[in-house]
Coordinates of C-alpha atoms (C1' of nucleotides) in Angstrom, one line a residue:
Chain A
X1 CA 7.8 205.0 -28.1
X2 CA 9.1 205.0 -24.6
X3 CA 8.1 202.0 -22.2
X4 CA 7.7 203.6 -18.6
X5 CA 9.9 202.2 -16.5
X6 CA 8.5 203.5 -13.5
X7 CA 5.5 204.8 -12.1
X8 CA 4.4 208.3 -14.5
X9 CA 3.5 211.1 -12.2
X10 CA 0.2 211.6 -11.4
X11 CA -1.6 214.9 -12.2
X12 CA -2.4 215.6 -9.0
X13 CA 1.1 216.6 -8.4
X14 CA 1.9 218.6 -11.2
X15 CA -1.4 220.3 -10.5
X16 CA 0.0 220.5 -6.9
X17 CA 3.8 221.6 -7.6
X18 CA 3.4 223.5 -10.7
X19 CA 0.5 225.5 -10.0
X20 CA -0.7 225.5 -6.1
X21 CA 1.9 225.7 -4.7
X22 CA 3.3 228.5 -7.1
X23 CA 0.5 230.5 -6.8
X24 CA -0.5 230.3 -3.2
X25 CA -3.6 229.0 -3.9
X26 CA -5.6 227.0 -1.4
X27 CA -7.4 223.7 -2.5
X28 CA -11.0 225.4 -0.9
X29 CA -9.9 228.2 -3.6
X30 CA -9.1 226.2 -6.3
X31 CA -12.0 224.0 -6.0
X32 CA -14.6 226.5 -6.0
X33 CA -12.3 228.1 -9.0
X34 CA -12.9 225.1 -10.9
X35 CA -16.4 224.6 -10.3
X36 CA -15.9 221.6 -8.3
X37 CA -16.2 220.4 -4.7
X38 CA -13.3 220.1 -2.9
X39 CA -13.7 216.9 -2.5
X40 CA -12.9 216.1 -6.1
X41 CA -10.1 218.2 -6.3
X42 CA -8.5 217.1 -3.3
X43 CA -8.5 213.3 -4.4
X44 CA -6.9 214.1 -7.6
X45 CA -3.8 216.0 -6.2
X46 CA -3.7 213.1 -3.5
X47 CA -3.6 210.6 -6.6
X48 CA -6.9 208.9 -5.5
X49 CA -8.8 210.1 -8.4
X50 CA -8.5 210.3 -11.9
X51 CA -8.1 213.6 -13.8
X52 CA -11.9 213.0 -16.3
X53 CA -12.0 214.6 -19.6
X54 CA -14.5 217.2 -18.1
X55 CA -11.8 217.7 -15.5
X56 CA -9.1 218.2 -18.2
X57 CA -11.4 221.0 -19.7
X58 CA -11.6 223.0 -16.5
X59 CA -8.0 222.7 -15.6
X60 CA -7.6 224.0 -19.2
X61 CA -9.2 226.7 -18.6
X62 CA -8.2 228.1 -15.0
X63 CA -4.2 227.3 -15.9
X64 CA -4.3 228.5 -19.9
X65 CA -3.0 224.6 -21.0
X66 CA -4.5 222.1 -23.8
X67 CA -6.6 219.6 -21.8
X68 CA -4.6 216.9 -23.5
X69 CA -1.9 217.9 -21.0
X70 CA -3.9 216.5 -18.4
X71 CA -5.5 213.5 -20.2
X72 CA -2.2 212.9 -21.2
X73 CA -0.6 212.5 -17.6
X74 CA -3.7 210.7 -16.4
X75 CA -3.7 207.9 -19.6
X76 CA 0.2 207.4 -18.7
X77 CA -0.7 206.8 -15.1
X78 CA -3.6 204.9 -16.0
X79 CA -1.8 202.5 -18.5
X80 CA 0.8 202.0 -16.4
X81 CA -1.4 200.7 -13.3
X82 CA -3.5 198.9 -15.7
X83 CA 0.0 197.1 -17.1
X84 CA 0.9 196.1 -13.4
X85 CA -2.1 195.1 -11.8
X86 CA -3.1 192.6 -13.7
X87 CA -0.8 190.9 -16.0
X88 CA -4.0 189.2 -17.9
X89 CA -3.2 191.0 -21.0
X90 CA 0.1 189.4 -21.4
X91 CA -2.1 186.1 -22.0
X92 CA -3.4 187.7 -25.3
X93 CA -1.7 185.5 -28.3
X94 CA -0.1 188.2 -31.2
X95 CA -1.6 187.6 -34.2
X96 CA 1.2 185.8 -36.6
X97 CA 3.5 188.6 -38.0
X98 CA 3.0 187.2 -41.9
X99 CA -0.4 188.2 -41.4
X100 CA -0.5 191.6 -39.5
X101 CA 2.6 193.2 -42.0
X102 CA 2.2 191.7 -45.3
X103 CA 1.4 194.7 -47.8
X104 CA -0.2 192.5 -50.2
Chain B
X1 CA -1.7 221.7 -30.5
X2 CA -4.6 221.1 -32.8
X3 CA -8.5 221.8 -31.7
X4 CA -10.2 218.9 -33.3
X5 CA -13.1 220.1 -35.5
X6 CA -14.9 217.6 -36.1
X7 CA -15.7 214.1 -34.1
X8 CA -12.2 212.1 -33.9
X9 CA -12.3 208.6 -34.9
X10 CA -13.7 206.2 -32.6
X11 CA -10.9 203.5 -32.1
X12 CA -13.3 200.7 -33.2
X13 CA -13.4 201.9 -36.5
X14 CA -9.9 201.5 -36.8
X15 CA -9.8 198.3 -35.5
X16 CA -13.1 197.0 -37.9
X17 CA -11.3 198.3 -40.8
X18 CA -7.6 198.4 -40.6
X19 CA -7.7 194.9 -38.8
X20 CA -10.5 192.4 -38.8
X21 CA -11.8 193.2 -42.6
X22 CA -8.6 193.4 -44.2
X23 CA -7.7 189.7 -41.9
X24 CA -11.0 188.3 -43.0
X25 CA -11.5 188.1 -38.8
X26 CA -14.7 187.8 -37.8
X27 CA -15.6 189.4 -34.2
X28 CA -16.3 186.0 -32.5
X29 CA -12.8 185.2 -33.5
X30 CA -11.2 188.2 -32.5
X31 CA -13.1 188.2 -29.0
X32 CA -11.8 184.8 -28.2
X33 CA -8.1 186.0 -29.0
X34 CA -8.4 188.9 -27.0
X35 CA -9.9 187.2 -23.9
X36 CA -13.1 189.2 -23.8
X37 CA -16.4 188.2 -24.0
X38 CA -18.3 188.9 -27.5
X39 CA -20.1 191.4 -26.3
X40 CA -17.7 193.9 -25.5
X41 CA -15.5 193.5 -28.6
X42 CA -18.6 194.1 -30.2
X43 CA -19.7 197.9 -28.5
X44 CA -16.6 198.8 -28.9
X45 CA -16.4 198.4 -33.0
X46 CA -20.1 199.8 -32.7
X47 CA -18.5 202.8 -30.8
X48 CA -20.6 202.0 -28.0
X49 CA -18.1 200.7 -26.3
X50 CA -14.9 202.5 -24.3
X51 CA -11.2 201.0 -24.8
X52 CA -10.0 200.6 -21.3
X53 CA -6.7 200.9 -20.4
X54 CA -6.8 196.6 -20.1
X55 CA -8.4 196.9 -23.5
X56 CA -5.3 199.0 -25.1
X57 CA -2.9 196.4 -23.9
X58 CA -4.7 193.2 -25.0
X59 CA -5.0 195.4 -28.4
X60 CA -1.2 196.1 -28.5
X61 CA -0.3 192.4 -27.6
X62 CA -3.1 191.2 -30.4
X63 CA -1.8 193.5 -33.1
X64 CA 1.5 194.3 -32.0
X65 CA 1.0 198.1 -31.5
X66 CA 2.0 200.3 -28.8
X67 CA -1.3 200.6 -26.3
X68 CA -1.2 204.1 -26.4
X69 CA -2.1 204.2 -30.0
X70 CA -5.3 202.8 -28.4
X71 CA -5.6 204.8 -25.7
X72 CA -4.9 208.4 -27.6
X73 CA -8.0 207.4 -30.2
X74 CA -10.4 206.7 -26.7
X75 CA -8.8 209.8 -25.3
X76 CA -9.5 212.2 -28.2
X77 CA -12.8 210.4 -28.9
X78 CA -13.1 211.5 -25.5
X79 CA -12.4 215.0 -25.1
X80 CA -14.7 216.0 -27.8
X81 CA -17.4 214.1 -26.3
X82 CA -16.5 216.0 -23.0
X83 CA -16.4 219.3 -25.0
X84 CA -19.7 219.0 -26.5
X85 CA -22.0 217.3 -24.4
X86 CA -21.9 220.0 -21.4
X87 CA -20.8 223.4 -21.7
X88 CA -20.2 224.0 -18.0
X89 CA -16.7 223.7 -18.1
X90 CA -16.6 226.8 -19.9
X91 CA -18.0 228.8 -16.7
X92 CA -14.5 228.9 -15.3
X93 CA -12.6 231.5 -15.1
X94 CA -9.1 231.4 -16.2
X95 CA -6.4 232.7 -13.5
X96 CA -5.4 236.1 -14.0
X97 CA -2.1 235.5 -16.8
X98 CA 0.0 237.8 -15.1
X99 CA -0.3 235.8 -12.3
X100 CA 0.0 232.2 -14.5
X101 CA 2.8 233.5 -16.5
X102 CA 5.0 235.8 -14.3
X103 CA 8.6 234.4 -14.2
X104 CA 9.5 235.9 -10.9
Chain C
dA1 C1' -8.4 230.4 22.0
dC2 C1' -10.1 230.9 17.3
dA3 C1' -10.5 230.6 12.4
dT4 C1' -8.9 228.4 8.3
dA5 C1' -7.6 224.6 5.6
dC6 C1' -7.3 219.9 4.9
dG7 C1' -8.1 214.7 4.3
dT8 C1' -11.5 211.6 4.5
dA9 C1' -15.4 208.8 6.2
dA10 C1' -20.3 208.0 5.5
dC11 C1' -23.9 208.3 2.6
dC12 C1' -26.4 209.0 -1.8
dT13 C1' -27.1 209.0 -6.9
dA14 C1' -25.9 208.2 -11.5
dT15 C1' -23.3 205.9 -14.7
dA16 C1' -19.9 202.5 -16.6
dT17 C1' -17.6 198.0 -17.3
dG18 C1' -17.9 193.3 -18.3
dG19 C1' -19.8 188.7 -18.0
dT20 C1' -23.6 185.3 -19.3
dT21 C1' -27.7 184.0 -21.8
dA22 C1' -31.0 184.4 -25.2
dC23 C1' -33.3 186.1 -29.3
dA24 C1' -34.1 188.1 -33.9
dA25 C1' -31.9 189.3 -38.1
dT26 C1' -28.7 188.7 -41.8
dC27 C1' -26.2 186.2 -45.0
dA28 C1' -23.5 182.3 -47.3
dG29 C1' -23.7 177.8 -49.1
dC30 C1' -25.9 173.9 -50.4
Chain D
dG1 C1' -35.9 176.8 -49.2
dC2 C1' -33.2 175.1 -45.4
dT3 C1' -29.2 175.3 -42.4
dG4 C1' -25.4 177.1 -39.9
dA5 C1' -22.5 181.0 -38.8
dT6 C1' -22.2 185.6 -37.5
dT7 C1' -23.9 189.6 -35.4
dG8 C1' -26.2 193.3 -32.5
dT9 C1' -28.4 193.8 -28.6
dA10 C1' -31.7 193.3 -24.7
dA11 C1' -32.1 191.6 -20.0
dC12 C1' -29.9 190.7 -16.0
dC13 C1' -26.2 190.6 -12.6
dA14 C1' -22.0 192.1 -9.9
dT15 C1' -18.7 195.4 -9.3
dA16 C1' -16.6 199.9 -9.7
dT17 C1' -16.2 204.8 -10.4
dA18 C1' -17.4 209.9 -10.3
dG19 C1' -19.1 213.5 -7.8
dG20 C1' -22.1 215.8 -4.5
dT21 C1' -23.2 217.0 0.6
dT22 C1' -22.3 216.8 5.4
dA23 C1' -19.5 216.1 9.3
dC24 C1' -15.5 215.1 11.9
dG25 C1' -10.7 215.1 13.7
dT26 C1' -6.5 217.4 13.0
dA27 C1' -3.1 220.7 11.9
dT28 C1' -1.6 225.4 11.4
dG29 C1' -1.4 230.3 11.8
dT30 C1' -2.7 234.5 14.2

DNA sequence: ACATACGTAACCTATATGGTTACAATCAGC
DNA sequence: GCTGATTGTAACCATATAGGTTACGTATGT
């Protein structure tokens, strides 16, 4: 398991640099492509919005990928803000190790 | 990649059975540890609840997994939820292939 | 100058998260 | 049978998010 040691990139670029951009595609085009407004669209590849499962689906389907591609990207970026915004978490006591690994 | 046939499991049961009953932890117990309030510990094993990103790393610190192991159970749990519930994302249309996979 | 594309604010609606409190149901032990 | 512990969940609150529409200022290309 890798811990990130930096901020994972967002979908919105990859969305942006690997497929836009590539295709000469404008975000009114892709928008309407996806069934979205362009709104939506634009806030993801500006990393203000979050790629949703539904989003991951359509994505799937306009660039021939497994959604888990995207949920994948966005659950890396998510974790990682989640891991450094509030270090709450690191509060939470571990269980003893006797108890979690014994194979009794 | 593998298309999931058939509901994934919902993280909660994982935790109900491959944590609290084999620990002999009740969920009062386990809320405390975690810093959450009864309540949401107690959606969550009744798969009514969503693990959150904060959720995942309060899980890993508590059982000393990674939070992604967390996190890929929520996101599969997800996707098929997203995959069944509304069929619109399959309205879009995928981009023309020759024009996805060209390798001009 | 004009049309296109873009980011985003403002506004609205629907939904989600998480906390507290309270209540009814279940179950174990005495 | 009584008691205490545990649980699911409703009711209520505050806050946040997703996504839509409309409109505006700005930048860019022709």
């Amino acid at each position: 398991m890798k811990k990130m040691k930096r901020q994972p990139t967002h979908p919105g670029n990859i969305i942006k640099k690997d497929y836009l951009e590539p295709l000469s595609l404008t975000i009114t085009e892709m928008a309407t492509t996806l069934g979205v407004s362009r709104k939506t669209l634009s806030k993801i590849l500006n990393e203000r919005g979050t790629v949703t499962p539904d989003m991951a689906l359509r994505l799937s389907r306009a660039f021939d990928t497994t959604p888990d591609l995207w949920l994948n990207l966005q659950k890396n970026y998510d974790l990682w803000q989640a891991e450094h915004s509030s270090k709450e978490w690191l509060r939470v006591k571990p269980l003893a190790k006797q108890l979690l690994h014994s194979n009794i």
